[in-house]
Structure formats: C-alpha cells, structure tokens
Short mmCIF file of C-alpha atoms in Angstrom, two decimals:
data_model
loop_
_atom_site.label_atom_id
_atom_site.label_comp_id
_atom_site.label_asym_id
_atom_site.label_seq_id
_atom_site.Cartn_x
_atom_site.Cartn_y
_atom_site.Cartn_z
CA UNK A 58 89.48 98.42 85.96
CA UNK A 59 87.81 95.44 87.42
CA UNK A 60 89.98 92.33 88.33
CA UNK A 61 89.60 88.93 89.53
CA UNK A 62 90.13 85.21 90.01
CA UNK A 63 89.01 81.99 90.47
CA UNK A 64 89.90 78.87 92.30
CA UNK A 65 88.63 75.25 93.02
CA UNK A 66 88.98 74.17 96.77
CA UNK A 67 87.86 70.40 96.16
CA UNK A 68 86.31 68.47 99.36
CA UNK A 69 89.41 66.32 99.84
CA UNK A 70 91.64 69.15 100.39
CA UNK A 71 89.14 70.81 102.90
CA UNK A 72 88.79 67.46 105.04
CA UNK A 73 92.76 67.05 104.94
CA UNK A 74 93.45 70.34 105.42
CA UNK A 75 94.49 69.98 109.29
CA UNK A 76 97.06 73.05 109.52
CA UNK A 77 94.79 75.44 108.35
CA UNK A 78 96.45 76.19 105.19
CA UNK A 79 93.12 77.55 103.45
CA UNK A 80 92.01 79.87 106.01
CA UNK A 81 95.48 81.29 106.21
CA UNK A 82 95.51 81.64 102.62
CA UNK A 83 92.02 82.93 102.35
CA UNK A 84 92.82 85.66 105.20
CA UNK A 85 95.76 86.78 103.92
CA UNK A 86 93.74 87.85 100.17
CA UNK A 87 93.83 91.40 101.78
CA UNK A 88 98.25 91.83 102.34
CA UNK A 89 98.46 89.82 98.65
CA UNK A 90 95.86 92.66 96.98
CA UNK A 91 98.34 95.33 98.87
CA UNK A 92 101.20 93.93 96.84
CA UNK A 93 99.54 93.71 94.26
CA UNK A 94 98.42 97.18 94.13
CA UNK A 95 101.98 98.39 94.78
CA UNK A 96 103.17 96.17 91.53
CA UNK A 97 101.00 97.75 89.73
CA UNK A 98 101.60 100.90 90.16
CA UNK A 99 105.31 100.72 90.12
CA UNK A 100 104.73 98.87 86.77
CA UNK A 101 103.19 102.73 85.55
CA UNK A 102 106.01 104.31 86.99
CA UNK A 103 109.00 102.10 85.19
CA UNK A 104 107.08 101.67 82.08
CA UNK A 105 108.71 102.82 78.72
CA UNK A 106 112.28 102.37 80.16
CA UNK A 107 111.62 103.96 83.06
CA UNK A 108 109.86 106.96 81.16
CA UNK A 109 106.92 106.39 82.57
CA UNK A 110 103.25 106.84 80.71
CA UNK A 111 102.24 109.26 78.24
CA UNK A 112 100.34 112.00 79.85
CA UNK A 113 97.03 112.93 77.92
CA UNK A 114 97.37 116.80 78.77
CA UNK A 115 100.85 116.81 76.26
CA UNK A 116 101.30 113.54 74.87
CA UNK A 117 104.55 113.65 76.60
CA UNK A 118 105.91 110.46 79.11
CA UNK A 119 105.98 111.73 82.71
CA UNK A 120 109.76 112.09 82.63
CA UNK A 121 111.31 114.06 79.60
CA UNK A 122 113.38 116.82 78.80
CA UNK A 123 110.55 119.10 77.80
CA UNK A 124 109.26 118.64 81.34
CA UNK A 125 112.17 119.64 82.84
CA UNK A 126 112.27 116.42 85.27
CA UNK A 127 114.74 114.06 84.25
CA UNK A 128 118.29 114.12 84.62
CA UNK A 129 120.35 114.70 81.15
CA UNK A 130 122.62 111.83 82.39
CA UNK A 131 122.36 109.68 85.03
CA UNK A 132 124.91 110.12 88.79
CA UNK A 133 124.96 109.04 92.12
CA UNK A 134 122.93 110.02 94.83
CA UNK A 135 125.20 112.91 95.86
CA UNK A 136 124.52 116.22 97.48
CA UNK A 137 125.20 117.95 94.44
CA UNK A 138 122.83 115.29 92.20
CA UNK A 139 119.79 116.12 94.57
CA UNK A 140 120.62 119.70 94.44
CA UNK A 141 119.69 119.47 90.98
CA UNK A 142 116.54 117.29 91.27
CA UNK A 143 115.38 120.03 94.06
CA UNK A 144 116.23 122.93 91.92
CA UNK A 145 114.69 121.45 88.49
CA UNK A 146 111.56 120.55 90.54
CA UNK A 147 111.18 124.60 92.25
CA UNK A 148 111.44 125.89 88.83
CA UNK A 149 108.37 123.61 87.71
CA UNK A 150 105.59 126.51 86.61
CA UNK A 151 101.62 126.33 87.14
CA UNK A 152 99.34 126.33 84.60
CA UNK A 153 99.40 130.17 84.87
CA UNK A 154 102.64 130.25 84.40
CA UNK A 155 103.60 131.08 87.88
CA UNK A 156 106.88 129.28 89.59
CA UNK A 157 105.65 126.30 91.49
CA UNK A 158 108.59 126.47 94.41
CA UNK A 159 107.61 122.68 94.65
CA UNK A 160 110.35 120.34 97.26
CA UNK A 161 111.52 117.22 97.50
CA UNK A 162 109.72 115.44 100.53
CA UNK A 163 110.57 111.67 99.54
CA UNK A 164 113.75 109.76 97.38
CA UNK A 165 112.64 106.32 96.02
CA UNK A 166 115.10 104.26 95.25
CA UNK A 167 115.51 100.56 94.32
CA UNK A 168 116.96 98.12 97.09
CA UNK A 169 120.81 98.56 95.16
CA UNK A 170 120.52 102.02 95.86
CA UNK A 171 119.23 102.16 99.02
CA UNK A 172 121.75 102.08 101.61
CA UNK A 173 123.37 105.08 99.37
CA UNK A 174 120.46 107.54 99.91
CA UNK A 175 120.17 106.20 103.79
CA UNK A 176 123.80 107.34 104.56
CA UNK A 177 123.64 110.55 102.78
CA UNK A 178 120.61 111.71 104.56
CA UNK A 179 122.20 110.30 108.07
CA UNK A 180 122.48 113.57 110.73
CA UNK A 181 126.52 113.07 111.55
CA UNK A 182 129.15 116.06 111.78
CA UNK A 183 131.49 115.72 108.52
CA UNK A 184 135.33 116.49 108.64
CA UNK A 185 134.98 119.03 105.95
CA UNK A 186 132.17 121.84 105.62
CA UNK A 187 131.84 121.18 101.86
CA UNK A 188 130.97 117.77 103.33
CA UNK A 189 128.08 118.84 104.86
CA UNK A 190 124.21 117.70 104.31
CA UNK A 191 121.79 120.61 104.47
CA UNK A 192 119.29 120.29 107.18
CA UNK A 193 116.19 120.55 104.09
CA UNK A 194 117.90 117.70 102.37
CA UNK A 195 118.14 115.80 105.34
CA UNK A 196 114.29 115.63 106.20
CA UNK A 197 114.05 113.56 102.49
CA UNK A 198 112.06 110.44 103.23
CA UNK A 199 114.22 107.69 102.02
CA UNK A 200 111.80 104.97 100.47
CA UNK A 201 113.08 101.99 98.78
CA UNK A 202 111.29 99.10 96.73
CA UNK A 203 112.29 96.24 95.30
CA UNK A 204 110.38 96.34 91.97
CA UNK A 205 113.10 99.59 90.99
CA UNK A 206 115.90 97.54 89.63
CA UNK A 207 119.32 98.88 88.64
CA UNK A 208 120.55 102.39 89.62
CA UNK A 209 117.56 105.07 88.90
CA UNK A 210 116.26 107.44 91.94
CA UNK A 211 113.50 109.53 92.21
CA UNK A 212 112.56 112.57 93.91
CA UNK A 213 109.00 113.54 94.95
CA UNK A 214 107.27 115.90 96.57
CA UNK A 215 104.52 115.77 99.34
CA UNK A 216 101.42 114.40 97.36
CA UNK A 217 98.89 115.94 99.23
CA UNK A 218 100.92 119.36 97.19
CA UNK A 219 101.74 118.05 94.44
CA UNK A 220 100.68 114.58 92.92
CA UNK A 221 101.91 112.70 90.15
CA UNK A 222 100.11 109.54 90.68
CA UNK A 223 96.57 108.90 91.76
CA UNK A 224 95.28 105.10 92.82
CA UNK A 225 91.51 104.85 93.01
CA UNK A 226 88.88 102.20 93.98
CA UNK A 227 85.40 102.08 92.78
CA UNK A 228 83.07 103.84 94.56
CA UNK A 229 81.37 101.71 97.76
CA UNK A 230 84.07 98.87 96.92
CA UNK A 231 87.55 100.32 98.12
CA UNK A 232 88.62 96.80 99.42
CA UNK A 233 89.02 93.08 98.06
CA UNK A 234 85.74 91.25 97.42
CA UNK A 235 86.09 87.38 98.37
CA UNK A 236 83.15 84.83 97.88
CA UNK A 237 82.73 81.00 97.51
CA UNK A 238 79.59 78.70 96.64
CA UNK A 239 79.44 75.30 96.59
CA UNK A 240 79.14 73.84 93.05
CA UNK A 241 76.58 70.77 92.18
CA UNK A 242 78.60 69.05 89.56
CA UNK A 243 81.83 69.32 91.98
CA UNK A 244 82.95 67.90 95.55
CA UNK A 245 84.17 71.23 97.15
CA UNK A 246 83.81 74.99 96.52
CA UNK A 247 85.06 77.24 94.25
CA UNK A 248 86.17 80.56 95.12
CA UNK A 249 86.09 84.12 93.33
CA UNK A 250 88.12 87.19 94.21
CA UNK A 251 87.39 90.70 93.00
CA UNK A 252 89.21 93.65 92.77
CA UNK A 253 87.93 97.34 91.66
CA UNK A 254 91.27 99.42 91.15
CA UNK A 255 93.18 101.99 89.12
CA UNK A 256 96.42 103.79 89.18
CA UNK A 257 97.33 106.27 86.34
CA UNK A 258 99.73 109.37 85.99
CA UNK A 259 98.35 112.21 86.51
CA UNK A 260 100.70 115.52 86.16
CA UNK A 261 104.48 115.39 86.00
CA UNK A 262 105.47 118.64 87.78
CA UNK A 263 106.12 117.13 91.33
CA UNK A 264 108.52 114.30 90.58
CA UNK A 265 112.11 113.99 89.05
CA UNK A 266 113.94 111.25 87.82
CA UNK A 267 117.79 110.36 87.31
CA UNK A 268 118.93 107.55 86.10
CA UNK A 269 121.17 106.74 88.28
CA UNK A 270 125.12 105.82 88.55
#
C-alpha cells in the first residue's frame, strides 16, 4: 500500500533553527520508517486477539486449532511448554500431505516475558537431570518486542524454510521517499514523505502460538 505525509517547515523556524533540530529530524525519516514497519507488522501478527489474520487459502486466522498451532491453554515458558510448540510444529504436513519436520529457530516474546525465555535457554549445569535444557532447545533465538503485551510467546521457525510472514516494497522503491518544495503562497517549505510497503500472512505451518501464563 502506498503511505505518506506532509509537513510545513515555515521560514521562521528554519532561520531559528540553530541546533539543527530539522536536519536531525529529517535524517532520522529512515530509523522512524523502520519502526514503523515493525508496528505494522506486529499489528498483523496480534490482530483478532492475538489470532492473527484470516488466511485466504482456508479462511482460517493464522493461529487455530484446526491448524494445529496454538496452544489449547495458555503456560509458561517451560521446557515441557516448548516441547509442545516444537512437536505441534514437526507434525505440520505439506501440501502433499507429507510431514513437514519443521523446528523452532526463534521464541518471540513480549518485554514481560522476556527475561523468562532468556534464562531458560541460558547454557548452565542444573542440580537435577530432569532439570536439564536440551542442547536443540537451547540454540532458540530469544527475540523480544515491546508491541507483544501481556504473557503470549511464539515459536518460529527459520524463514528462509518456512515463512509465515512476508514484508514487501514496491518494486525500484524499497526505501523511504523524502522531498520538499518551496511553496509561493507560504514563507518556508513544505515537506512530503512516501512510503511503498506491505506485510501480510502468508502460510501458518511454521509458527506456534501460546498464550502464555
């Protein structure tokens, strides 16, 4: 989808702006698109209650029983929990029906759960061998961000195997487009900023969700 914005930079502020402020803010259009971008697609991923979109191949949301990919309730991010996640997501079949064998290569979590996934995954010797993180489980990625509120964790595999998600720019315009003119009828310039970019859901096999505990 296209985007953009406009802004009025009069000539007053330009002549009193002595610390730079409008270059800085002008620069850093590229890092606020970034964010951007990463709302936005964390906005597809939590929508519906954390459902995420309908998928056109089923009419189904990402997560759902009949996918096999969320958790029937929600628990904390346990050895046993992500044993589950890992096992739901290697029984995932192709579209021929074959099993998919598909692992966890990342947990996303929101900043409250965090420090929960970190310290499972750290390498230590336990007291107890039932204690004990398996060396597959401990090569998860733990990624946090702070748009996942509340308890829910994810588990995905290595998107270049299996992708849920797909962001795209328009072809020949992958980046931000920023451009000013001055205006005749107005002292000072006015700005536009343009953005080509999408971000959609694209299969559902190579991700899990549980709610969380």
């Amino acid at each position: 989808f296209p985007h953009g914005t406009t802004f009025n930079v009069s000539r007053v502020m330009i002549i009193n702006d002595q610390l730079g402020a409008i270059d800085q803010m002008l620069s850093s259009s590229g890092e606020r698109v970034a964010d951007w971008e990463n709302a936005q697609a964390f906005a597809s991923l939590l929508s519906a209650s954390g459902a995420g979109p309908t998928l056109r191949t089923d009419n189904t949301a990402v997560f759902h029983a009949n996918h096999g990919n969320l958790a029937a309730s929600g628990s904390a991010i346990t050895i046993a929990s992500i044993g589950v996640g890992r096992a739901s997501m290697m029984k995932q079949k192709t579209l021929d029906g074959m099993f998919a064998n598909f692992q966890p290569a990342t947990i996303l979590t929101g900043p409250d759960k965090q420090t929960e996934a970190e310290q499972l995954l750290t390498s230590i010797t336990p007291a107890q061998a039932s204690n004990a993180v398996p060396e597959s489980l401990r090569r998860l990625v733990p990624v946090a961000d702070a748009n996942i509120t509340g308890n829910a964790w994810y588990l995905f595999a290595d998107p270049a195997v299996a992708p849920t998600w797909q962001y795209a720019y328009l072809d020949g315009y992958e980046g931000p487009r920023l451009s000013s003119e001055e205006q005749f009828n107005v002292q000072g310039l006015r700005v536009k900023l343009e953005h080509d970019f999408g971000v959609a859901a694209i299969d559902y096999r190579g991700a899990y969700r549980n709610p969380g505990a």
